[in-house]
XYZ file of C-alpha atoms in Angstrom:
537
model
C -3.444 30.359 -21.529
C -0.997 33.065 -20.473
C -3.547 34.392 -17.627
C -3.845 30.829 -16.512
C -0.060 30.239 -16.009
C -0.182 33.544 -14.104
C -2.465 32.480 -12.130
C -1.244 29.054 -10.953
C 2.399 30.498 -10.403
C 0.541 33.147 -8.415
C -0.561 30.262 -6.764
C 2.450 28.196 -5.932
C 4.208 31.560 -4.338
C 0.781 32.171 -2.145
C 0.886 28.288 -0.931
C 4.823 28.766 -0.420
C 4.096 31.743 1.851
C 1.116 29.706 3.806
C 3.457 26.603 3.933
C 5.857 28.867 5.819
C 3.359 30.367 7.945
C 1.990 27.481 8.951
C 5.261 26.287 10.134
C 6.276 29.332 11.902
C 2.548 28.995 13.656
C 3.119 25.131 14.133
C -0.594 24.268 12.343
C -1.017 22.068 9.391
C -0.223 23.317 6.540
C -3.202 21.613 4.660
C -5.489 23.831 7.458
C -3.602 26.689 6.503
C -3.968 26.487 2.800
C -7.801 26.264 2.786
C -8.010 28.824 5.018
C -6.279 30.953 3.226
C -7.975 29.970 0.046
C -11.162 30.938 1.819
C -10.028 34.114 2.546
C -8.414 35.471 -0.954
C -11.812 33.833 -2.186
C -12.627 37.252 -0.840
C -10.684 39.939 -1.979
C -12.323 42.302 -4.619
C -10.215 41.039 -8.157
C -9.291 37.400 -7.421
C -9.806 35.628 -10.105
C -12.936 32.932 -10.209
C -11.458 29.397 -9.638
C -13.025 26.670 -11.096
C -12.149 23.116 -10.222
C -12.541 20.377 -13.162
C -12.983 17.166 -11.551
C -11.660 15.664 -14.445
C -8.374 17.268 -13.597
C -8.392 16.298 -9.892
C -9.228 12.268 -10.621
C -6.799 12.298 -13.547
C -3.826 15.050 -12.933
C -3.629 14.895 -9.301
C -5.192 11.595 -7.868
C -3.030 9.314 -9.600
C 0.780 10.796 -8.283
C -0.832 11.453 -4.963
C -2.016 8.302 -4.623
C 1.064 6.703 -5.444
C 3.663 8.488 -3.651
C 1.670 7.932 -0.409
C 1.479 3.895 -1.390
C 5.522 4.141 -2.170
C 5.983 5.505 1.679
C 3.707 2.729 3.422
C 5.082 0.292 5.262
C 3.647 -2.917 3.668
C 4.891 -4.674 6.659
C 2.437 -2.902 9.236
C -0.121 -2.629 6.367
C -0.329 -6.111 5.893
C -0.166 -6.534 9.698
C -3.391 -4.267 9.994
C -5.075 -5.419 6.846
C -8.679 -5.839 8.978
C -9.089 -3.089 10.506
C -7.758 -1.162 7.113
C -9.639 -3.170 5.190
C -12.987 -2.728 7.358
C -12.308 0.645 7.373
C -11.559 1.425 3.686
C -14.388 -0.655 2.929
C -17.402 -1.410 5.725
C -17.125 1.903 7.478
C -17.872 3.859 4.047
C -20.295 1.993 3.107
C -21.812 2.055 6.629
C -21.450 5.929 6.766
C -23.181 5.903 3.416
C -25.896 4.397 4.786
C -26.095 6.308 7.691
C -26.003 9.601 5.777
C -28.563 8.603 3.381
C -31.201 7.786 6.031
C -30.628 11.309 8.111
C -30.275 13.467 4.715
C -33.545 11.823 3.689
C -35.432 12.605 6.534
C -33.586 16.402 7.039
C -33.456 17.965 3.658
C -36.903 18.086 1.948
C -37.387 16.370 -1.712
C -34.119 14.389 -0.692
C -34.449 10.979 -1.835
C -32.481 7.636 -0.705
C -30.478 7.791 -3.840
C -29.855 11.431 -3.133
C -28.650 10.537 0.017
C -26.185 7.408 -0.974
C -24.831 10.127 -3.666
C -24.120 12.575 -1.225
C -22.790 9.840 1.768
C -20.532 8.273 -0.955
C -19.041 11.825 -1.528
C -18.075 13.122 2.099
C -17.458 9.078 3.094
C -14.070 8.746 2.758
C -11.187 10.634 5.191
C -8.489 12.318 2.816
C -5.293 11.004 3.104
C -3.053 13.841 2.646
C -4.866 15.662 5.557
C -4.604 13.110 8.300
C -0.934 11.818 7.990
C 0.579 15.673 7.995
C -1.258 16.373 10.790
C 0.052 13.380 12.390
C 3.462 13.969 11.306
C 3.348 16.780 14.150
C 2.179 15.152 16.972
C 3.873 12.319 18.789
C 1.337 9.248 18.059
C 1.929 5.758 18.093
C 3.065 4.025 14.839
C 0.219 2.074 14.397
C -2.530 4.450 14.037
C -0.348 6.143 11.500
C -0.476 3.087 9.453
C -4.220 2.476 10.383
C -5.054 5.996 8.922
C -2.514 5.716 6.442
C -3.431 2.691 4.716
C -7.363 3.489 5.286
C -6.687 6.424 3.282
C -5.394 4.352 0.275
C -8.253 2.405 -0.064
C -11.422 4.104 0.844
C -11.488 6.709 -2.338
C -11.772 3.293 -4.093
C -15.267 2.438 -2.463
C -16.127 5.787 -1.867
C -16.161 6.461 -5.476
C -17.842 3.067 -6.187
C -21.069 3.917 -3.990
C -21.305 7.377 -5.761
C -21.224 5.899 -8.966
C -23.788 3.124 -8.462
C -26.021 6.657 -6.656
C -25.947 8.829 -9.721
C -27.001 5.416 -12.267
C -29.600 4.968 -9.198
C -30.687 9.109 -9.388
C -30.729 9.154 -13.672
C -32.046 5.700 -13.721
C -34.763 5.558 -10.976
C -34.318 2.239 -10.236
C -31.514 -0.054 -8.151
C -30.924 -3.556 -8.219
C -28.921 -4.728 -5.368
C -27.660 -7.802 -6.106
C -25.880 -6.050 -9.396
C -24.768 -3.160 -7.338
C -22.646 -6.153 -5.139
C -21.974 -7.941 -7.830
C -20.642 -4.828 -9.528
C -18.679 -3.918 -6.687
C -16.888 -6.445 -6.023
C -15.690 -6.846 -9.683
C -15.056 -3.469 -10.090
C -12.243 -4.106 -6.208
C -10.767 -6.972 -8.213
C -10.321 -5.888 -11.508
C -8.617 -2.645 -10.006
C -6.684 -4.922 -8.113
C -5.110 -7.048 -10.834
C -4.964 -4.115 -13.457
C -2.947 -2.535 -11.290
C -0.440 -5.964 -10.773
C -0.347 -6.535 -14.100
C 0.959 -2.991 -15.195
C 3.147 -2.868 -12.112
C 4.706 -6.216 -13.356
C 5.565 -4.820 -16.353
C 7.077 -1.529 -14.787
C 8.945 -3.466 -12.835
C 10.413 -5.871 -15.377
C 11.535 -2.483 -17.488
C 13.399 -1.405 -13.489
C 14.997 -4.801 -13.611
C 15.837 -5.833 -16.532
C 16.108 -2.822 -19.118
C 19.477 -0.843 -19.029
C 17.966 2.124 -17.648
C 19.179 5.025 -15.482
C 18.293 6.966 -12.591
C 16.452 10.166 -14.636
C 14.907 7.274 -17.002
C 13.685 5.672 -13.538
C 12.304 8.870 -12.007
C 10.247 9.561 -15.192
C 9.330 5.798 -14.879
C 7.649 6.117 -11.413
C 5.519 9.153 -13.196
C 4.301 7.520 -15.885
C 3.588 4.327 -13.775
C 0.315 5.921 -11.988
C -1.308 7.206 -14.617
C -0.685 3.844 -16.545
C -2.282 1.897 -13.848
C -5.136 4.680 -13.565
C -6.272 5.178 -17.072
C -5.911 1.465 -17.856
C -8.405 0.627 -14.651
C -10.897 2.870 -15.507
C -10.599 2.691 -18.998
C -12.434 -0.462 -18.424
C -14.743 0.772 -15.524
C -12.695 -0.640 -12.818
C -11.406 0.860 -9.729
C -8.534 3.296 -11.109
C -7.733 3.421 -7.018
C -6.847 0.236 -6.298
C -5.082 -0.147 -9.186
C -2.823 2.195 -8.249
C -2.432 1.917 -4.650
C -1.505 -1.807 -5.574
C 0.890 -1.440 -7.920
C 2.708 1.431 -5.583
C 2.216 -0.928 -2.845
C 4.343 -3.574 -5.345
C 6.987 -1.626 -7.015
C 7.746 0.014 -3.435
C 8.698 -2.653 -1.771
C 11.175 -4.091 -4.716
C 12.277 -0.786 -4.778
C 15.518 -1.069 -3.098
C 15.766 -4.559 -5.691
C 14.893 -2.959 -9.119
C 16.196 0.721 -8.508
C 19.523 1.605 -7.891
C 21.047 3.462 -5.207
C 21.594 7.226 -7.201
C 17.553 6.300 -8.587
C 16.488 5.981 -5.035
C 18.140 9.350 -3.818
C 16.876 11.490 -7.194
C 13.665 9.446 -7.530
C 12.527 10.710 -3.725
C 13.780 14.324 -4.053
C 11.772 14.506 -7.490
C 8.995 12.836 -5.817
C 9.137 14.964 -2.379
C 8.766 18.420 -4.307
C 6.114 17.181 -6.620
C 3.881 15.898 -4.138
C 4.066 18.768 -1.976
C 2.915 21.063 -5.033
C 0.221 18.847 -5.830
C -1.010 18.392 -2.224
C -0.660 22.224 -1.989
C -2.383 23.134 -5.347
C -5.720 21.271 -4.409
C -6.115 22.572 -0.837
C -5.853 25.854 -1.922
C -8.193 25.097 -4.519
C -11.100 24.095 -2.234
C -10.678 27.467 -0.460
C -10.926 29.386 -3.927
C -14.103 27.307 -4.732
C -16.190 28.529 -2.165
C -17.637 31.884 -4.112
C -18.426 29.468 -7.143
C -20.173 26.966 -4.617
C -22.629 30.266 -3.070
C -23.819 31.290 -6.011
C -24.757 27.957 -7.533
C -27.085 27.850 -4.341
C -30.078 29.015 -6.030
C -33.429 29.380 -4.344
C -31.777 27.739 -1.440
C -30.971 30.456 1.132
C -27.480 30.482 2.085
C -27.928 30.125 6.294
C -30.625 27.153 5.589
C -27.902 25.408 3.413
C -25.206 26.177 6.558
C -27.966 24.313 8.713
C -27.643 21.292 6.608
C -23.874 21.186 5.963
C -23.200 21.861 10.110
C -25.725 18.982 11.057
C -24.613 16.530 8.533
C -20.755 17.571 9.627
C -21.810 16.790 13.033
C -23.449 13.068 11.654
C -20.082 11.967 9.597
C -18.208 13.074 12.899
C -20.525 11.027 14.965
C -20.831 8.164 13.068
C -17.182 7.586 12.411
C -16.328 8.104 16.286
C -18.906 5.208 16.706
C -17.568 3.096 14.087
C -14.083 3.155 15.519
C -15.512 2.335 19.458
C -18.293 -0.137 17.500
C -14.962 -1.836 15.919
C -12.600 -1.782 19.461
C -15.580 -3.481 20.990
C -16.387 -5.944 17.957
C -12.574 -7.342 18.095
C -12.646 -7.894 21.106
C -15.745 -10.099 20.701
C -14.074 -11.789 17.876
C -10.535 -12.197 18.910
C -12.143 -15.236 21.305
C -12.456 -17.203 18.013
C -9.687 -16.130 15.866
C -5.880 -14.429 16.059
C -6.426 -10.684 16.114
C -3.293 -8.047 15.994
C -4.525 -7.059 18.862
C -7.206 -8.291 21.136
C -7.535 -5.592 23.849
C -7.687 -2.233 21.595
C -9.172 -0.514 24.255
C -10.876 2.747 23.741
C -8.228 6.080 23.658
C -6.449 4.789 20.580
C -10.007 3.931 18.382
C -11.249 7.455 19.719
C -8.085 9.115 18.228
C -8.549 7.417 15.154
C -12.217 8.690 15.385
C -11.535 11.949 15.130
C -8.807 11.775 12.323
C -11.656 11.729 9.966
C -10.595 15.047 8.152
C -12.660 15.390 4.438
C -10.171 16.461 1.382
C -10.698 16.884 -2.122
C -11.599 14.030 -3.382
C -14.797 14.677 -1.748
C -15.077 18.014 -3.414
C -14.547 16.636 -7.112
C -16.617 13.649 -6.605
C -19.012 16.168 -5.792
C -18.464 18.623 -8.811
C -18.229 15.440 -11.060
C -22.349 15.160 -10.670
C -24.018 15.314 -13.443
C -25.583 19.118 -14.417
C -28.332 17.073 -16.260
C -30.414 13.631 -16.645
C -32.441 12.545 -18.865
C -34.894 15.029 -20.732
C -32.591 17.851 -20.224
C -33.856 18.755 -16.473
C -31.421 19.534 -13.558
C -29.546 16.884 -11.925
C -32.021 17.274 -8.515
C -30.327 18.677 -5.250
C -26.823 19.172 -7.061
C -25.777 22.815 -5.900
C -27.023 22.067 -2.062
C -25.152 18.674 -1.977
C -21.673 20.606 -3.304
C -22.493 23.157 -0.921
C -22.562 20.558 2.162
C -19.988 18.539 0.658
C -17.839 21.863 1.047
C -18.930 22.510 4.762
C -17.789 19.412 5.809
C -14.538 19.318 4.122
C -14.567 23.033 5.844
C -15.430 21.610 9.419
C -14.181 18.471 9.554
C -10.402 19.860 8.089
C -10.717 23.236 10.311
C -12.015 22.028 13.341
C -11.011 18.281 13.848
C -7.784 19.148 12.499
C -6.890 21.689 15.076
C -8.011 19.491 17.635
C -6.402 16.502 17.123
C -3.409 17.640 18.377
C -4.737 18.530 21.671
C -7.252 15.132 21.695
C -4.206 13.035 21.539
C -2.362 15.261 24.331
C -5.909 14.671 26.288
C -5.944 10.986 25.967
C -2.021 10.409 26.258
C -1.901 7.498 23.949
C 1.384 5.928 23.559
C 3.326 3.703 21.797
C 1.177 0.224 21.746
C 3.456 -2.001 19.917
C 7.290 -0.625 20.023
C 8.446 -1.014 23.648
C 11.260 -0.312 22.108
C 11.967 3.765 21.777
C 12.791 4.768 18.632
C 16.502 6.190 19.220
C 17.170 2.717 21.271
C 16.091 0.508 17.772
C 18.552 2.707 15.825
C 21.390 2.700 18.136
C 20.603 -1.251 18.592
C 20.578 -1.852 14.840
C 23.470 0.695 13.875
C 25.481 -1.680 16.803
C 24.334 -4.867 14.902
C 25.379 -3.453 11.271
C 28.576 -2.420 12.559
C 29.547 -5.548 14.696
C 28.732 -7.419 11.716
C 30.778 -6.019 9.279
C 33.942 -5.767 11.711
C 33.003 -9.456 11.859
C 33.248 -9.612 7.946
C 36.331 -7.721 7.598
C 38.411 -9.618 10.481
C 37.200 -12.919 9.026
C 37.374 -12.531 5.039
C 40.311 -9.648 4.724
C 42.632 -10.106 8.002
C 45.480 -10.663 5.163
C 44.893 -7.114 3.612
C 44.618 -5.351 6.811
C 48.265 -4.873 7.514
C 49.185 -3.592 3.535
C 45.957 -1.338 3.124
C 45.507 1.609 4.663
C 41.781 2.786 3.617
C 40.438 -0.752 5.252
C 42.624 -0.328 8.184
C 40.651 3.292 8.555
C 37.525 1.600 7.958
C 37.729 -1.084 10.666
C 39.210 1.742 13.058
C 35.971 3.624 12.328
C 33.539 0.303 13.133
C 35.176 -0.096 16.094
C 35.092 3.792 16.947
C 31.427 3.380 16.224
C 30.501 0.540 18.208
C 32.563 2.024 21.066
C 30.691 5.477 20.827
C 27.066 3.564 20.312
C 27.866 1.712 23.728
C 28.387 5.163 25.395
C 25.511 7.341 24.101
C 23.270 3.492 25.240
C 24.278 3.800 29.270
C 21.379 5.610 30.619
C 23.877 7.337 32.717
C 25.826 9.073 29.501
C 22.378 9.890 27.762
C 22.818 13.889 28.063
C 26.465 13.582 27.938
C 26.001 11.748 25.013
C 23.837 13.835 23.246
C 26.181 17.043 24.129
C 28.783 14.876 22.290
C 26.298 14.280 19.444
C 25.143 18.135 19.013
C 29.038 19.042 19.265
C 29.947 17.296 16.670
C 27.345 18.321 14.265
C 28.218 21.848 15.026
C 31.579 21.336 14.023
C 30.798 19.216 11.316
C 28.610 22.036 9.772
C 31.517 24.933 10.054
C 33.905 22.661 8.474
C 31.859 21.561 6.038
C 30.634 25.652 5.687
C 34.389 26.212 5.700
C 35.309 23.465 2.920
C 32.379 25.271 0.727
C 34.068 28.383 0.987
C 37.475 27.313 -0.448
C 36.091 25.487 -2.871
C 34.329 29.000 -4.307
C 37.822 30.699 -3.723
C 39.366 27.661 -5.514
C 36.669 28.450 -8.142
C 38.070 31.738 -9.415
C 41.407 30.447 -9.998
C 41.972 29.332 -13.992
C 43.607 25.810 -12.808
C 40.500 24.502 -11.974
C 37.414 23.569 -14.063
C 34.226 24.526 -12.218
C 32.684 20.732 -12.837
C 35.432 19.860 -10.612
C 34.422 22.072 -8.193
C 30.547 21.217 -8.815
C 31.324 17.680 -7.750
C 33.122 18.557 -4.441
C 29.903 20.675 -3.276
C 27.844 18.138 -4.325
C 30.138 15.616 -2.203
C 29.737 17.912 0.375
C 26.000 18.090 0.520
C 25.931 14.590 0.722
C 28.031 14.563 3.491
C 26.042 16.824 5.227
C 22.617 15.254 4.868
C 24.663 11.840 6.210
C 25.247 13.644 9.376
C 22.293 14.593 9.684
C 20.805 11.045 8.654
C 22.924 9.254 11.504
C 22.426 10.843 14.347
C 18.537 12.013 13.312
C 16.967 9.145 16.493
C 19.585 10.527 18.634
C 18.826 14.069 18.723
């Protein structure tokens, strides 16, 4: 037990040194972490790593899963529901399919059902991969939320198909019409598991007298809830919790107050990013364990196999997302589509953001070492060992590219002719105008005898005078000289106010709560700065 907590804090200083690097190198960090993984996997003394699935699917897929639900946008997700939906769901299945039928005719003594197992493994894009690679690059908002939401939902069918290919494998046998029957079931079940703990969660937000610690523990406990409860049954553990985060995000601002919003997403922020850094580096350690399970296999033949079925999943999904820009355009002649014209530079982008995570990898290690009888579960070393060269390839080499595909195919902005720093100065304008509207209207009495509200309707109209400035294309770089100026300033006063407060400190007329409160105040402050003019930068 001792070794093992040496080990992971080992860990967590290694990943905080990659993190780093990777940002001083601009690559993403997940990249980073595997690769460096791979190479202490290596050196003489490091320690054997051995991945539990058990501990992925319960410690790790649950938060993950829910903290990238809590920052969707249900809005655009519901907005893209088909193609998210046809993705999470058809496109697996079809790449399933697809990897079954070359697998079976590549690999000898591969079966069909050896071939679903291994296409339901290495189906499904990982999530955390894809959207911090994106984060990066300048992209247009709605493949984020294509690849975002697809990422929510295809470990959920994903996971389905593998299970129905191991009963198939141990069984022999495989009777369609359950398997579709079973699937189905299994989608809805998750799906109202999931709404009926997150109604309960969020009747304990709303109406319990709780606060914002009590909250933050809340949004823990919620995942797992929804998780265990799904599959405690059999059901989708996925879907359950991707729907209730979906749920209890967007009441959030209604059932959480303000102080559990701001400690609830710093809790959440640093958790997630140890998590998502944990299991990357993780499928670099694996690799040694992964060679010598190999067996009689030889290690370059087994390299064959994982480089030609990288090269198939990269294929296939590339023709999925062209198949599916020329299919809507088909159907949009019959019914409403988000977008009939999709053309063929965005659905080539979202081709190649098919990056493998590790999911894939403990779906894989979650095979069965045995059937029935007490023989070998057939082909399971070779199909971990492919499993990991596509995670390998697919993260490595599509993930360095992207950046430079999307440069290639200049794809902009398809649905926000708007900029970004015009919708916040235009909204910012709105908010302000409105509540100088408010405050002339409802308190013109208590103007004259109160001085705060005559400060604050001074500011709203300083505001809305300075917003019209920085908008006149002519003022733009004056405007953001003004803006930069001002931050500069802002930050030695506020460095400044810090420092008296710690001389103020020493002196025995002032408790050092006090004090604590003020450079919390002024860290607020700070951050608010840095919040309002963040579009105009």
């Amino acid at each position: 037990m001792h070794n093992n907590i040496i080990l992971y804090i080992s860990l967590i200083l290694i990943i905080l040194f990659l993190v780093m690097l990777a940002q001083r190198i601009k690559v993403s960090y997940p990249i980073v972490l595997v690769l460096g993984g791979l190479a202490l996997s290596f050196i003489p003394g490091t320690p054997t790593v051995e991945i539990d699935p058990e501990l992925i699917f319960l410690i790790f897929l649950p938060p993950l899963l829910f903290e990238a639900a809590w920052q969707t946008s249900w809005k655009e997700f519901w907005k893209w529901r088909r193609v998210i939906g046809s993705f999470a769901f058809g496109i697996v299945i079809f790449t399933s399919c697809v990897i079954a039928f070359v697998s079976n005719a590549l690999i000898p003594g591969f079966t069909l059902a050896l071939g679903f197992l291994l296409g339901g493994i290495i189906s499904p894009p990982d999530a955390v991969a894809a959207t911090s690679i994106l984060k990066d690059v300048k992209v247009s908002k709605r493949l984020i939320t294509i690849v975002e939401g697809e990422s929510l939902l295809n470990d959920a069918s994903s996971l389905i198909v593998f299970r129905f290919a191991v009963t198939a494998v141990i069984s022999g046998t495989f009777i369609l019409s359950q398997a579709v029957t079973s699937f189905f079931m299994v989608i809805l079940m998750g799906f109202a598991i999931g709404m009926g703990v997150a109604l309960i969660f969020y009747a304990i937000h709303r109406w319990l007298p709780t606060t914002p610690s009590i909250d933050t523990i809340l949004t823990f406990v919620a995942p797992y809830t929804m998780y265990i409860a799904a599959e405690e049954f059999h059901y989708s553990g996925v879907i359950a919790v991707v729907t209730g985060g979906l749920f209890l995000s967007e009441r959030s601002h209604s059932i959480l107050s303000h102080l559990s919003r701001i400690q609830g997403f710093n809790v959440w922020a640093t958790v997630g990013f140890v998590l998502n850094g944990l299991v990357f580096m993780l499928i670099g350690l694996e690799l040694p364990v992964i060679v010598n399970q190999l067996g009689d296999i030889s290690l370059l033949t087994a390299i064959g196999y994982g480089l030609i079925i990288s090269l198939v999943v990269i294929v296939t999904r590339i023709a999925s997302t062209l198949g599916a820009s020329v299919f809507t355009v088909f159907v949009s002649k019959f019914i409403k589509t988000a977008d009939s014209r999709p053309g063929w530079r965005a659905p080539l982008v979202f081709g190649w953001t098919g990056m493998r995570g590790v999911v894939s990898l403990a779906a894989a290690l979650s095979i069965p070492l045995v059937i029935h009888g007490g023989q070998p579960f057939p082909q399971r070393n070779l199909i971990l060992f492919i499993t990991f060269v596509v995670i390998l390839v697919t993260l490595v080499f599509q993930g360095l590219t992207l950046p430079l595909v999307i440069k290639w195919l200049k794809v902009e902005e398809l649905d926000y002719e708007v900029p970004s720093q015009e919708q916040d100065i235009l909204i910012r304008r709105k908010l302000a105008e409105a509540s100088l509207a408010v405050i002339n209207e409802k308190f013109a009495a208590e103007i004259p005898r109160n001085e705060l509200l005559q400060n604050l309707k001074y500011k709203l109209e300083s505001d809305i005078g300075f917003l019209d400035h920085v908008n006149e294309d002519e003022h733009e770089t004056s405007g953001r000289n003004y803006i930069a100026e001002f931050q500069d300033i802002t930050r030695e006063l506020l460095a400044y106010k810090r420092a008296l407060l710690l001389q103020y400190n020493k002196e025995e007329m002032f408790e050092e709560e006090v004090i604590r409160q003020h450079l919390a105040q002024l860290d607020l402050e700070e951050e608010k700065v840095r919040q309002r003019f963040l579009h105009m930068e």
